[in-house]
GROMACS .gro file of C-alpha atoms in nm:
model
  198
    1MET     CA    1   0.000   0.000   0.000
    2HIS     CA    2   0.126   0.348  -0.089
    3ILE     CA    3   0.128   0.556   0.229
    4ASP     CA    4   0.056   0.926   0.221
    5ARG     CA    5   0.174   1.119   0.527
    6SER     CA    6  -0.073   1.402   0.470
    7LEU     CA    7  -0.181   1.421   0.835
    8LEU     CA    8   0.174   1.453   0.974
    9PRO     CA    9   0.175   1.837   0.991
   10GLU     CA   10  -0.158   1.832   1.178
   11VAL     CA   11  -0.040   1.565   1.423
   12LYS     CA   12   0.284   1.753   1.495
   13ARG     CA   13   0.095   2.080   1.541
   14LEU     CA   14  -0.141   1.921   1.796
   15VAL     CA   15   0.146   1.756   1.985
   16ARG     CA   16   0.328   2.092   2.006
   17ARG     CA   17   0.022   2.295   2.095
   18TYR     CA   18  -0.090   2.063   2.376
   19ARG     CA   19   0.266   1.972   2.482
   20ILE     CA   20   0.205   1.599   2.462
   21LYS     CA   21   0.505   1.371   2.433
   22PRO     CA   22   0.407   1.027   2.294
   23LEU     CA   23   0.479   0.751   2.547
   24LYS     CA   24   0.646   0.438   2.417
   25ARG     CA   25   0.520   0.228   2.712
   26LEU     CA   26   0.160   0.303   2.602
   27SER     CA   27   0.241   0.224   2.237
   28GLN     CA   28   0.147   0.579   2.132
   29HIS     CA   29   0.200   0.602   1.755
   30PHE     CA   30  -0.038   0.839   1.576
   31THR     CA   31  -0.180   0.761   1.233
   32VAL     CA   32  -0.057   1.017   0.980
   33SER     CA   33  -0.203   0.854   0.667
   34ARG     CA   34  -0.543   0.981   0.552
   35GLY     CA   35  -0.555   0.692   0.303
   36LEU     CA   36  -0.514   0.432   0.579
   37ILE     CA   37  -0.793   0.586   0.789
   38LEU     CA   38  -1.031   0.603   0.491
   39ARG     CA   39  -0.960   0.241   0.401
   40MET     CA   40  -1.034   0.131   0.757
   41LEU     CA   41  -1.368   0.315   0.748
   42ASP     CA   42  -1.448   0.153   0.413
   43TYR     CA   43  -1.358  -0.194   0.545
   44ALA     CA   44  -1.603  -0.135   0.832
   45SER     CA   45  -1.868   0.016   0.597
   46VAL     CA   46  -1.928   0.295   0.850
   47ASN     CA   47  -2.254   0.480   0.795
   48ARG     CA   48  -2.500   0.710   0.976
   49GLY     CA   49  -2.681   0.415   1.134
   50ASP     CA   50  -2.370   0.303   1.326
   51VAL     CA   51  -2.248   0.351   1.680
   52VAL     CA   52  -1.870   0.321   1.652
   53LEU     CA   53  -1.641   0.248   1.945
   54GLU     CA   54  -1.287   0.378   1.893
   55VAL     CA   55  -1.015   0.242   2.122
   56GLY     CA   56  -0.710   0.464   2.173
   57ALA     CA   57  -0.848   0.794   2.041
   58GLY     CA   58  -0.522   0.979   2.111
   59LEU     CA   59  -0.521   1.319   1.941
   60GLY     CA   60  -0.861   1.255   1.782
   61VAL     CA   61  -0.740   1.264   1.422
   62MET     CA   62  -0.908   0.936   1.326
   63THR     CA   63  -1.203   1.018   1.553
   64ARG     CA   64  -1.289   1.315   1.330
   65PHE     CA   65  -1.298   1.098   1.018
   66ILE     CA   66  -1.521   0.843   1.194
   67ALA     CA   67  -1.753   1.121   1.320
   68GLU     CA   68  -1.808   1.246   0.965
   69ARG     CA   69  -1.955   0.907   0.864
   70ALA     CA   70  -2.101   0.748   1.179
   71GLY     CA   71  -2.419   0.825   1.369
   72ARG     CA   72  -2.236   0.823   1.702
   73VAL     CA   73  -1.875   0.777   1.814
   74ILE     CA   74  -1.759   0.668   2.159
   75ALA     CA   75  -1.389   0.758   2.170
   76VAL     CA   76  -1.205   0.584   2.454
   77GLU     CA   77  -0.858   0.698   2.561
   78VAL     CA   78  -0.665   0.579   2.868
   79ASP     CA   79  -0.422   0.875   2.883
   80GLU     CA   80  -0.591   1.176   3.042
   81ARG     CA   81  -0.330   1.410   2.889
   82PHE     CA   82  -0.535   1.383   2.568
   83LEU     CA   83  -0.861   1.506   2.723
   84PRO     CA   84  -0.806   1.878   2.640
   85VAL     CA   85  -0.721   1.807   2.274
   86LEU     CA   86  -1.012   1.563   2.236
   87ARG     CA   87  -1.253   1.817   2.386
   88ASP     CA   88  -1.123   2.114   2.183
   89TYR     CA   89  -1.046   1.938   1.856
   90VAL     CA   90  -1.325   1.680   1.838
   91GLU     CA   91  -1.611   1.711   2.088
   92SER     CA   92  -1.658   2.085   2.029
   93SER     CA   93  -1.678   2.036   1.649
   94TYR     CA   94  -1.881   1.715   1.633
   95GLY     CA   95  -2.203   1.674   1.830
   96ASN     CA   96  -2.201   1.296   1.777
   97VAL     CA   97  -1.876   1.225   1.967
   98GLU     CA   98  -1.852   1.121   2.331
   99VAL     CA   99  -1.500   1.114   2.479
  100VAL     CA  100  -1.438   0.865   2.759
  101ILE     CA  101  -1.113   0.871   2.955
  102ALA     CA  102  -1.080   0.515   3.083
  103ASP     CA  103  -0.892   0.189   3.047
  104ILE     CA  104  -1.086  -0.008   2.784
  105LEU     CA  105  -0.987  -0.335   2.952
  106LYS     CA  106  -1.130  -0.229   3.290
  107MET     CA  107  -1.441  -0.034   3.190
  108ARG     CA  108  -1.786  -0.168   3.109
  109TRP     CA  109  -1.825  -0.145   2.732
  110PRO     CA  110  -2.121   0.055   2.602
  111PRO     CA  111  -2.343  -0.097   2.329
  112PHE     CA  112  -2.183  -0.047   1.984
  113ASP     CA  113  -2.211  -0.177   1.628
  114LYS     CA  114  -1.856  -0.138   1.504
  115LEU     CA  115  -1.512  -0.102   1.658
  116ILE     CA  116  -1.232   0.081   1.479
  117SER     CA  117  -0.890   0.114   1.635
  118ASN     CA  118  -0.521   0.151   1.584
  119VAL     CA  119  -0.480  -0.085   1.875
  120PRO     CA  120  -0.205   0.000   2.123
  121TYR     CA  121   0.016  -0.304   2.063
  122SER     CA  122   0.065  -0.360   2.436
  123ILE     CA  123  -0.306  -0.451   2.477
  124SER     CA  124  -0.371  -0.640   2.150
  125SER     CA  125  -0.428  -0.985   2.298
  126PRO     CA  126  -0.649  -0.890   2.597
  127LEU     CA  127  -0.847  -0.650   2.374
  128ILE     CA  128  -0.924  -0.923   2.120
  129PHE     CA  129  -1.035  -1.167   2.391
  130ARG     CA  130  -1.256  -0.899   2.547
  131LEU     CA  131  -1.399  -0.802   2.206
  132LEU     CA  132  -1.501  -1.162   2.135
  133ASN     CA  133  -1.727  -1.153   2.443
  134GLU     CA  134  -1.915  -0.846   2.315
  135ARG     CA  135  -2.201  -0.820   2.065
  136PHE     CA  136  -2.089  -0.632   1.753
  137LYS     CA  137  -2.112  -0.640   1.374
  138VAL     CA  138  -1.754  -0.572   1.267
  139ALA     CA  139  -1.419  -0.461   1.405
  140VAL     CA  140  -1.142  -0.314   1.189
  141LEU     CA  141  -0.811  -0.305   1.372
  142THR     CA  142  -0.454  -0.207   1.299
  143LEU     CA  143  -0.231  -0.454   1.481
  144GLN     CA  144   0.133  -0.554   1.492
  145ARG     CA  145   0.183  -0.759   1.174
  146GLU     CA  146   0.317  -1.064   1.357
  147PHE     CA  147   0.009  -1.063   1.583
  148ALA     CA  148  -0.226  -1.016   1.285
  149ARG     CA  149  -0.071  -1.321   1.115
  150ARG     CA  150  -0.137  -1.529   1.429
  151LEU     CA  151  -0.504  -1.428   1.410
  152VAL     CA  152  -0.544  -1.569   1.058
  153ALA     CA  153  -0.300  -1.862   1.084
  154LYS     CA  154  -0.390  -2.199   0.935
  155PRO     CA  155  -0.378  -2.523   1.141
  156GLY     CA  156  -0.034  -2.684   1.134
  157THR     CA  157   0.156  -2.357   1.081
  158GLY     CA  158   0.391  -2.203   1.338
  159ASP     CA  159   0.162  -1.905   1.398
  160TYR     CA  160  -0.141  -2.123   1.480
  161GLY     CA  161  -0.226  -2.135   1.851
  162ARG     CA  162  -0.471  -2.059   2.134
  163LEU     CA  163  -0.542  -1.709   2.002
  164THR     CA  164  -0.620  -1.837   1.651
  165VAL     CA  165  -0.852  -2.109   1.781
  166ASN     CA  166  -1.042  -1.871   2.013
  167VAL     CA  167  -1.100  -1.621   1.734
  168TYR     CA  168  -1.200  -1.880   1.472
  169VAL     CA  169  -1.462  -2.036   1.701
  170ARG     CA  170  -1.639  -1.702   1.752
  171ALA     CA  171  -1.574  -1.484   1.447
  172ASP     CA  172  -1.449  -1.460   1.089
  173VAL     CA  173  -1.115  -1.283   1.052
  174GLU     CA  174  -0.971  -1.140   0.732
  175TYR     CA  175  -0.620  -1.006   0.683
  176MET     CA  176  -0.688  -0.690   0.484
  177LEU     CA  177  -0.369  -0.493   0.439
  178ASP     CA  178   0.001  -0.460   0.526
  179VAL     CA  179   0.076  -0.120   0.679
  180PRO     CA  180   0.430   0.022   0.668
  181LYS     CA  181   0.587   0.200   0.965
  182ALA     CA  182   0.567   0.532   0.777
  183ALA     CA  183   0.189   0.538   0.830
  184PHE     CA  184   0.254   0.639   1.192
  185TRP     CA  185   0.439   0.905   1.386
  186PRO     CA  186   0.654   0.843   1.573
  187GLU     CA  187   0.728   0.536   1.364
  188PRO     CA  188   0.691   0.208   1.558
  189ASP     CA  189   0.973  -0.048   1.565
  190VAL     CA  190   0.748  -0.308   1.401
  191GLU     CA  191   0.540  -0.341   1.087
  192SER     CA  192   0.159  -0.336   1.113
  193ALA     CA  193  -0.143  -0.485   0.939
  194VAL     CA  194  -0.517  -0.422   0.923
  195VAL     CA  195  -0.757  -0.705   1.004
  196ARG     CA  196  -1.135  -0.722   0.989
  197ILE     CA  197  -1.324  -0.930   1.243
  198VAL     CA  198  -1.688  -1.010   1.171
   0.00000   0.00000   0.00000
């Protein structure tokens, strides 16, 4: 996939303005590719009838794109440093966005139709297991590529394991797209991929 970095100036401006330093321990890598975000929304077929749960809203860049298509967006972010930017940049401009500062793994999930997330890599496995216990139509997630391959592994291959079995029993998973490091800022140490879980 060709990666545009068209959102990089906006991301850097927000980081400077709100004096937010991305934390490596929270896997904070912001999407700077408009094309990647639009593809994720297309893969989820987001429309005005949908309630979309976004995990790891960060600066709210992807949240804005979701809000333009969805009926309602519940944007969850664990790092309270992002609350001012999410309120100023997203909630004040879009009446259909609710920002929740909480740990997605510890909170009670609200009802939703679709989940879209650039998943913080540190919570990929527990998030997937939690997601599989919820009622939803589709989830489109950017994950570490190695983890994404484990989700879609075939029996008898090295990547096949407990995670693969648990997902296959409860959902259909498709490997949609390889995502290069350049789609994010700061760039992660690993390559990523988009998967769709139905």
